[in-house]
Amino acid sequence: MIEPLRRLIAAPVVASLLLISAGGTVLAQDPPKTADPNVTPNTASAPATPAAPLQAPETATPAAPRKGVFFPETFTLDNGMQVVVVTNQRVPVITHMVWYKVGAADEETGKSGIAHFLEHLMFKATDELKPGEFSRIVARNGGRDNAFTSWDYTAYFQNVAADRLELVMRMEADRMANLRLTDETVLPERDVVLEERRQRTENEPGDKLSELVQASLYVHHPYGTPIIGWENEIQKLTRDDANDFYHTWYTPNNAVLVIAGDVTVDQVRPLAEKYFGPIAPRPVPARVRVEEPPFGAERRVILRDAEVRQPSLRRLYGAPSYNRGKTAQAYPLQVLSEIVGGGATSRLYRSLVVEQRLATAAGTGYSPDAFDMSVFGAYVSPNPGVDMDKLEAALVEQLEKVVNEGVTAAEVETAKTRMEREAIFARDSLRGPAMSFGVALTTGRTIEDVEAWPERIAAVTVDQVNAAARAVLGQANPVTGLLLPAPVREAAAGQAGQPSPTPSAPPVSGTSGMIR
Amino acid sequence: MTRRLSIPAFLSTFVLIVTCFISTAQAIDIKRVVSPGGIEAWLVQDTKIPLLAIKFAFKGGVETDPAGKEGLANLTSTLLDEGAGPHDSQEFQRRLADNSISISFTATVDGFYGGVETLVETQDEAFDLTRLALTEPRFDEEAVERMRRAVLTQIRRDQGDPDFIARRALYETAFPDHPYGKRARGTAESVGGITTDDLHAFVRERFAKDNLTVAVTGDISPEQLGPVLDRLFGALPENAKVQPPADTTPKGAGETILVPRPQAQSVVLMSEPGVKRDDPDWFPAYIMNYVLGGGSFSSRLMNEIREKRGLTYGVYSYLVPFQHAAMVMAGGSTANQNAGKMVELMKEEWRKMRDEGITQAELDDAKTFLTGSFPLQFTSSEAIADVLLQVQRDNLGIDYLDRRTALINSVTLDDVKRVAQRLLDPAALLTVVVGKPEGIEPTRTMDDVPS
């Protein structure tokens, strides 16, 4: 197995790769550390975040074990700010995160990118801090900090020694209420964001296609607008736009504090009351996004780019999320994705890669983590010389087979066991639980939903999986995205690197896990 | 299994425990475990979660691929879990997936790495599959051809990636006659020529007890780990046949190479000879790099080029300590029309660092970050095992984690200045720019990097 392919098949990576869900993709202020792969010793395999909240600990105690995954404690401040604490005493370290229930899908039409731009600007001045000082103070205290923006949420975090909790909480509370923007800091940062867009999207044909596919999937709903924004609109964003967005959405009653690590709820409570408690709540607009109208037509998006050395194909179907549509299907659809496209033993990999030898990679992705609707996606990368139409027909044949014949009870049981076992691994980090609660609580779910994930997966039946498959994969209006090499021009022909009709896996780099 | 008196001494597991303070607040016990069969591993026992991460490495990586067979180590790394012993590829993968076992292999410069992650409840299956992968990989034709196609696809995909192209152009120029200049995945031609015999020979010659390093974290006692080590690695031959390459010094000083590509942004990459991990100046160089461009928003490059001028989303520097050569590198990307300006600004920071060194405040901040942030990486079993493995591979000693803070805190301003003057020379930088840059005067243009 090729490692990147395996990880590519892991749900969170695919989610962002295909841009299949609002929750699956985040943009952020800090560039990824472009460490030289030649130096990094075998650490590339660690996935950024666990796919989903995972299973309860296998306890040795015969007495009825507590049901749950991370066993958090929670309370709410008088001003409406919810606090979640996940104690983990492995090392004296904490992850401190503030999540705002606002993202790119809450932007006003014409102001695309303002949620993400504001996220960058939150590292500028407050009454207490000079521009850039926030991150420098965190670093000086041996910590790392960053932030990220999605369609549905914006989050800020610091990883620090447990004894620095008060410091980061004080600073995070300060910038919740006292951000001070000047043109002197705002305008160069807008150029930074434009460079970020160039680096992420313009220089990456696969990501460019993702943006266009997303825009075709959502013709009206704001999930069709890229998180980073359209270039022509980013260029026009101003300090006033940032201030307006900040004053509209950044209030304690619209925020969730999540802390994971070597700290208890009794230690957190007085600090949270001291620093976040005094910030007055303000009414926040309801998050009412326009609804996507029924759109009966199948859509195709074809991007031809000179820098594409291998084509790829993706096919996306609208699907319910945990929060919208037939939400009960969110669990069966996760099981379905595991069976159809989850790894080297999945139906798609076995059929298209191993048996028919048409592809080098094939799989599916589905993440129900979204405030509005979600997406079920399949992707495939052809072997050299394989005709794209033939490849597409083979993919569709497999998907239709699932719709018409269903999956078997044995497949469902095996998939469920895998998913429940995988669960324990999610507890082996601080970021995993913090991310799970942050995403859930900003997209309309509860702590109980996260903790009940293993039970709800365990309760999925083969009939539910097949009904969900028919409902989602049976739709006649998928969006198909094709990434193709540009046709060879006469002048360029004969040069080195001749563009043979040779294909590839989808870009491995995606936007997953990129932060600030 | 527990240690019992009835077992002869040489058959028991030897355990040495070293307590290391990774911060003032935190100590971890690293146990040096030697199996009855003589295999050594470092263990951090942690019973909180019923899982286990085992990381191991064999010395010698992609640089030891035979001439004309470049990509052999990498192709092997994709095939060890594609069928071994009695299990064909699908059966092997099914056993991994159904038991939630993750086995990974990676061929990189100077090392061939492996890792296993498993729940305690499925660990027996994990140990068996790992042993089979290391000692009895099948290399069935179907799997070999499938993975060969996947690698060839990746090689092609790389050709469209501006960051990859920049690295290729730089490494080929810096190491024109040394294996470090070769592509880790090999070329379409060399990968196409790798045979099943080559793969079997690789496994036979490269995986042995005398070039093996092992680190373990998780829910296992030293006494339990001893026999597990023998089960995993006991069947390996005693000695590896690896021919390490000669030590070398990077070439290309003062060159500026342009690789024209039709893209919106130019990618810049620079290098100069650096320090190896065992160099006495390692920590001064480490601190210098942090201040120059290693420290994200605290670094000079980021402050001057991103924060003050908005010219880039990211600009950074880093140390590249190979076994047989070393470099200090820097890179970033910017709109084509600003490429010349960015390269100038990067060279200016290079010059300032060489001429003036760093300030006391910068030194203090670097020390508090580099010592204080160290425990942040100890939050997952895999990450802890990775650290234990790297400390062994770098020969730093089992008490290194305890000594690290003092080593960093002992660095002086003069140390940093000395190492900056030794390493940094803006005129000697090897610079690569990929894109349609303005304001760059290349000494050489490469139409494409060889596929």
JSON list of N, CA and C in Angstrom, two decimals, chain B residues 252-256 270-272 343-355 420-421 423-431:
[
{"chain": "B", "resi": 252, "resn": "GLY", "atom": "N", "xyz": [27.03, 24.30, -5.89]},
{"chain": "B", "resi": 252, "resn": "GLY", "atom": "CA", "xyz": [26.10, 25.28, -6.48]},
{"chain": "B", "resi": 252, "resn": "GLY", "atom": "C", "xyz": [26.15, 26.64, -5.81]},
{"chain": "B", "resi": 253, "resn": "ALA", "atom": "N", "xyz": [27.23, 26.91, -5.06]},
{"chain": "B", "resi": 253, "resn": "ALA", "atom": "CA", "xyz": [27.31, 28.20, -4.35]},
{"chain": "B", "resi": 253, "resn": "ALA", "atom": "C", "xyz": [27.16, 29.37, -5.33]},
{"chain": "B", "resi": 254, "resn": "GLY", "atom": "N", "xyz": [26.32, 30.31, -4.98]},
{"chain": "B", "resi": 254, "resn": "GLY", "atom": "CA", "xyz": [26.17, 31.53, -5.77]},
{"chain": "B", "resi": 254, "resn": "GLY", "atom": "C", "xyz": [25.30, 31.39, -7.00]},
{"chain": "B", "resi": 255, "resn": "GLU", "atom": "N", "xyz": [24.84, 30.20, -7.30]},
{"chain": "B", "resi": 255, "resn": "GLU", "atom": "CA", "xyz": [24.00, 30.03, -8.49]},
{"chain": "B", "resi": 255, "resn": "GLU", "atom": "C", "xyz": [22.56, 30.47, -8.24]},
{"chain": "B", "resi": 256, "resn": "THR", "atom": "N", "xyz": [21.92, 30.99, -9.28]},
{"chain": "B", "resi": 256, "resn": "THR", "atom": "CA", "xyz": [20.49, 31.27, -9.23]},
{"chain": "B", "resi": 256, "resn": "THR", "atom": "C", "xyz": [19.83, 30.56, -10.40]},
{"chain": "B", "resi": 270, "resn": "MET", "atom": "N", "xyz": [16.19, 28.25, -1.18]},
{"chain": "B", "resi": 270, "resn": "MET", "atom": "CA", "xyz": [17.61, 28.59, -1.10]},
{"chain": "B", "resi": 270, "resn": "MET", "atom": "C", "xyz": [18.33, 27.62, -0.18]},
{"chain": "B", "resi": 271, "resn": "SER", "atom": "N", "xyz": [19.63, 27.45, -0.41]},
{"chain": "B", "resi": 271, "resn": "SER", "atom": "CA", "xyz": [20.38, 26.61, 0.51]},
{"chain": "B", "resi": 271, "resn": "SER", "atom": "C", "xyz": [21.84, 27.00, 0.56]},
{"chain": "B", "resi": 272, "resn": "GLU", "atom": "N", "xyz": [22.44, 26.58, 1.66]},
{"chain": "B", "resi": 272, "resn": "GLU", "atom": "CA", "xyz": [23.88, 26.70, 1.87]},
{"chain": "B", "resi": 272, "resn": "GLU", "atom": "C", "xyz": [24.30, 25.53, 2.74]},
{"chain": "B", "resi": 343, "resn": "VAL", "atom": "N", "xyz": [13.51, 37.69, -2.82]},
{"chain": "B", "resi": 343, "resn": "VAL", "atom": "CA", "xyz": [14.84, 37.09, -2.76]},
{"chain": "B", "resi": 343, "resn": "VAL", "atom": "C", "xyz": [15.83, 38.08, -2.15]},
{"chain": "B", "resi": 344, "resn": "GLU", "atom": "N", "xyz": [15.73, 39.35, -2.54]},
{"chain": "B", "resi": 344, "resn": "GLU", "atom": "CA", "xyz": [16.62, 40.37, -1.98]},
{"chain": "B", "resi": 344, "resn": "GLU", "atom": "C", "xyz": [16.43, 40.49, -0.47]},
{"chain": "B", "resi": 345, "resn": "LEU", "atom": "N", "xyz": [15.17, 40.51, -0.03]},
{"chain": "B", "resi": 345, "resn": "LEU", "atom": "CA", "xyz": [14.90, 40.64, 1.40]},
{"chain": "B", "resi": 345, "resn": "LEU", "atom": "C", "xyz": [15.41, 39.43, 2.17]},
{"chain": "B", "resi": 346, "resn": "MET", "atom": "N", "xyz": [15.28, 38.26, 1.58]},
{"chain": "B", "resi": 346, "resn": "MET", "atom": "CA", "xyz": [15.78, 37.06, 2.26]},
{"chain": "B", "resi": 346, "resn": "MET", "atom": "C", "xyz": [17.30, 37.12, 2.39]},
{"chain": "B", "resi": 347, "resn": "LYS", "atom": "N", "xyz": [17.96, 37.57, 1.32]},
{"chain": "B", "resi": 347, "resn": "LYS", "atom": "CA", "xyz": [19.42, 37.67, 1.38]},
{"chain": "B", "resi": 347, "resn": "LYS", "atom": "C", "xyz": [19.86, 38.74, 2.37]},
{"chain": "B", "resi": 348, "resn": "GLU", "atom": "N", "xyz": [19.06, 39.80, 2.47]},
{"chain": "B", "resi": 348, "resn": "GLU", "atom": "CA", "xyz": [19.38, 40.86, 3.41]},
{"chain": "B", "resi": 348, "resn": "GLU", "atom": "C", "xyz": [19.32, 40.32, 4.86]},
{"chain": "B", "resi": 349, "resn": "GLU", "atom": "N", "xyz": [18.34, 39.49, 5.14]},
{"chain": "B", "resi": 349, "resn": "GLU", "atom": "CA", "xyz": [18.26, 38.90, 6.49]},
{"chain": "B", "resi": 349, "resn": "GLU", "atom": "C", "xyz": [19.44, 37.96, 6.73]},
{"chain": "B", "resi": 350, "resn": "TRP", "atom": "N", "xyz": [19.83, 37.27, 5.69]},
{"chain": "B", "resi": 350, "resn": "TRP", "atom": "CA", "xyz": [21.01, 36.39, 5.75]},
{"chain": "B", "resi": 350, "resn": "TRP", "atom": "C", "xyz": [22.23, 37.23, 6.16]},
{"chain": "B", "resi": 351, "resn": "ARG", "atom": "N", "xyz": [22.37, 38.39, 5.48]},
{"chain": "B", "resi": 351, "resn": "ARG", "atom": "CA", "xyz": [23.53, 39.24, 5.72]},
{"chain": "B", "resi": 351, "resn": "ARG", "atom": "C", "xyz": [23.49, 39.81, 7.14]},
{"chain": "B", "resi": 352, "resn": "LYS", "atom": "N", "xyz": [22.30, 40.29, 7.53]},
{"chain": "B", "resi": 352, "resn": "LYS", "atom": "CA", "xyz": [22.17, 40.88, 8.86]},
{"chain": "B", "resi": 352, "resn": "LYS", "atom": "C", "xyz": [22.51, 39.87, 9.96]},
{"chain": "B", "resi": 353, "resn": "MET", "atom": "N", "xyz": [22.05, 38.66, 9.76]},
{"chain": "B", "resi": 353, "resn": "MET", "atom": "CA", "xyz": [22.33, 37.63, 10.76]},
{"chain": "B", "resi": 353, "resn": "MET", "atom": "C", "xyz": [23.83, 37.34, 10.82]},
{"chain": "B", "resi": 354, "resn": "ARG", "atom": "N", "xyz": [24.46, 37.28, 9.64]},
{"chain": "B", "resi": 354, "resn": "ARG", "atom": "CA", "xyz": [25.90, 37.00, 9.64]},
{"chain": "B", "resi": 354, "resn": "ARG", "atom": "C", "xyz": [26.68, 38.13, 10.30]},
{"chain": "B", "resi": 355, "resn": "ASP", "atom": "N", "xyz": [26.31, 39.38, 9.96]},
{"chain": "B", "resi": 355, "resn": "ASP", "atom": "CA", "xyz": [27.10, 40.52, 10.43]},
{"chain": "B", "resi": 355, "resn": "ASP", "atom": "C", "xyz": [26.81, 40.91, 11.87]},
{"chain": "B", "resi": 420, "resn": "ALA", "atom": "N", "xyz": [26.76, 31.82, 12.87]},
{"chain": "B", "resi": 420, "resn": "ALA", "atom": "CA", "xyz": [26.21, 32.59, 11.75]},
{"chain": "B", "resi": 420, "resn": "ALA", "atom": "C", "xyz": [27.31, 32.97, 10.77]},
{"chain": "B", "resi": 421, "resn": "GLN", "atom": "N", "xyz": [28.45, 33.36, 11.32]},
{"chain": "B", "resi": 421, "resn": "GLN", "atom": "CA", "xyz": [29.56, 33.73, 10.42]},
{"chain": "B", "resi": 421, "resn": "GLN", "atom": "C", "xyz": [30.13, 32.51, 9.71]},
{"chain": "B", "resi": 423, "resn": "LEU", "atom": "N", "xyz": [28.34, 29.85, 8.83]},
{"chain": "B", "resi": 423, "resn": "LEU", "atom": "CA", "xyz": [27.39, 29.23, 7.89]},
{"chain": "B", "resi": 423, "resn": "LEU", "atom": "C", "xyz": [26.83, 30.17, 6.84]},
{"chain": "B", "resi": 424, "resn": "LEU", "atom": "N", "xyz": [26.58, 31.41, 7.19]},
{"chain": "B", "resi": 424, "resn": "LEU", "atom": "CA", "xyz": [25.76, 32.25, 6.32]},
{"chain": "B", "resi": 424, "resn": "LEU", "atom": "C", "xyz": [26.61, 33.17, 5.45]},
{"chain": "B", "resi": 425, "resn": "ASP", "atom": "N", "xyz": [26.41, 33.08, 4.16]},
{"chain": "B", "resi": 425, "resn": "ASP", "atom": "CA", "xyz": [27.07, 33.97, 3.21]},
{"chain": "B", "resi": 425, "resn": "ASP", "atom": "C", "xyz": [26.08, 34.24, 2.09]},
{"chain": "B", "resi": 426, "resn": "PRO", "atom": "N", "xyz": [25.47, 35.43, 2.08]},
{"chain": "B", "resi": 426, "resn": "PRO", "atom": "CA", "xyz": [24.41, 35.68, 1.08]},
{"chain": "B", "resi": 426, "resn": "PRO", "atom": "C", "xyz": [24.90, 35.50, -0.36]},
{"chain": "B", "resi": 427, "resn": "ALA", "atom": "N", "xyz": [26.19, 35.76, -0.58]},
{"chain": "B", "resi": 427, "resn": "ALA", "atom": "CA", "xyz": [26.71, 35.63, -1.95]},
{"chain": "B", "resi": 427, "resn": "ALA", "atom": "C", "xyz": [26.86, 34.17, -2.36]},
{"chain": "B", "resi": 428, "resn": "ALA", "atom": "N", "xyz": [26.93, 33.29, -1.39]},
{"chain": "B", "resi": 428, "resn": "ALA", "atom": "CA", "xyz": [27.17, 31.88, -1.71]},
{"chain": "B", "resi": 428, "resn": "ALA", "atom": "C", "xyz": [25.88, 31.06, -1.73]},
{"chain": "B", "resi": 429, "resn": "LEU", "atom": "N", "xyz": [24.74, 31.70, -1.54]},
{"chain": "B", "resi": 429, "resn": "LEU", "atom": "CA", "xyz": [23.49, 30.96, -1.53]},
{"chain": "B", "resi": 429, "resn": "LEU", "atom": "C", "xyz": [23.21, 30.33, -2.89]},
{"chain": "B", "resi": 430, "resn": "LEU", "atom": "N", "xyz": [22.73, 29.12, -2.86]},
{"chain": "B", "resi": 430, "resn": "LEU", "atom": "CA", "xyz": [22.16, 28.51, -4.06]},
{"chain": "B", "resi": 430, "resn": "LEU", "atom": "C", "xyz": [20.67, 28.83, -4.05]},
{"chain": "B", "resi": 431, "resn": "THR", "atom": "N", "xyz": [20.19, 29.49, -5.10]},
{"chain": "B", "resi": 431, "resn": "THR", "atom": "CA", "xyz": [18.80, 29.95, -5.13]},
{"chain": "B", "resi": 431, "resn": "THR", "atom": "C", "xyz": [18.07, 29.32, -6.30]}
]
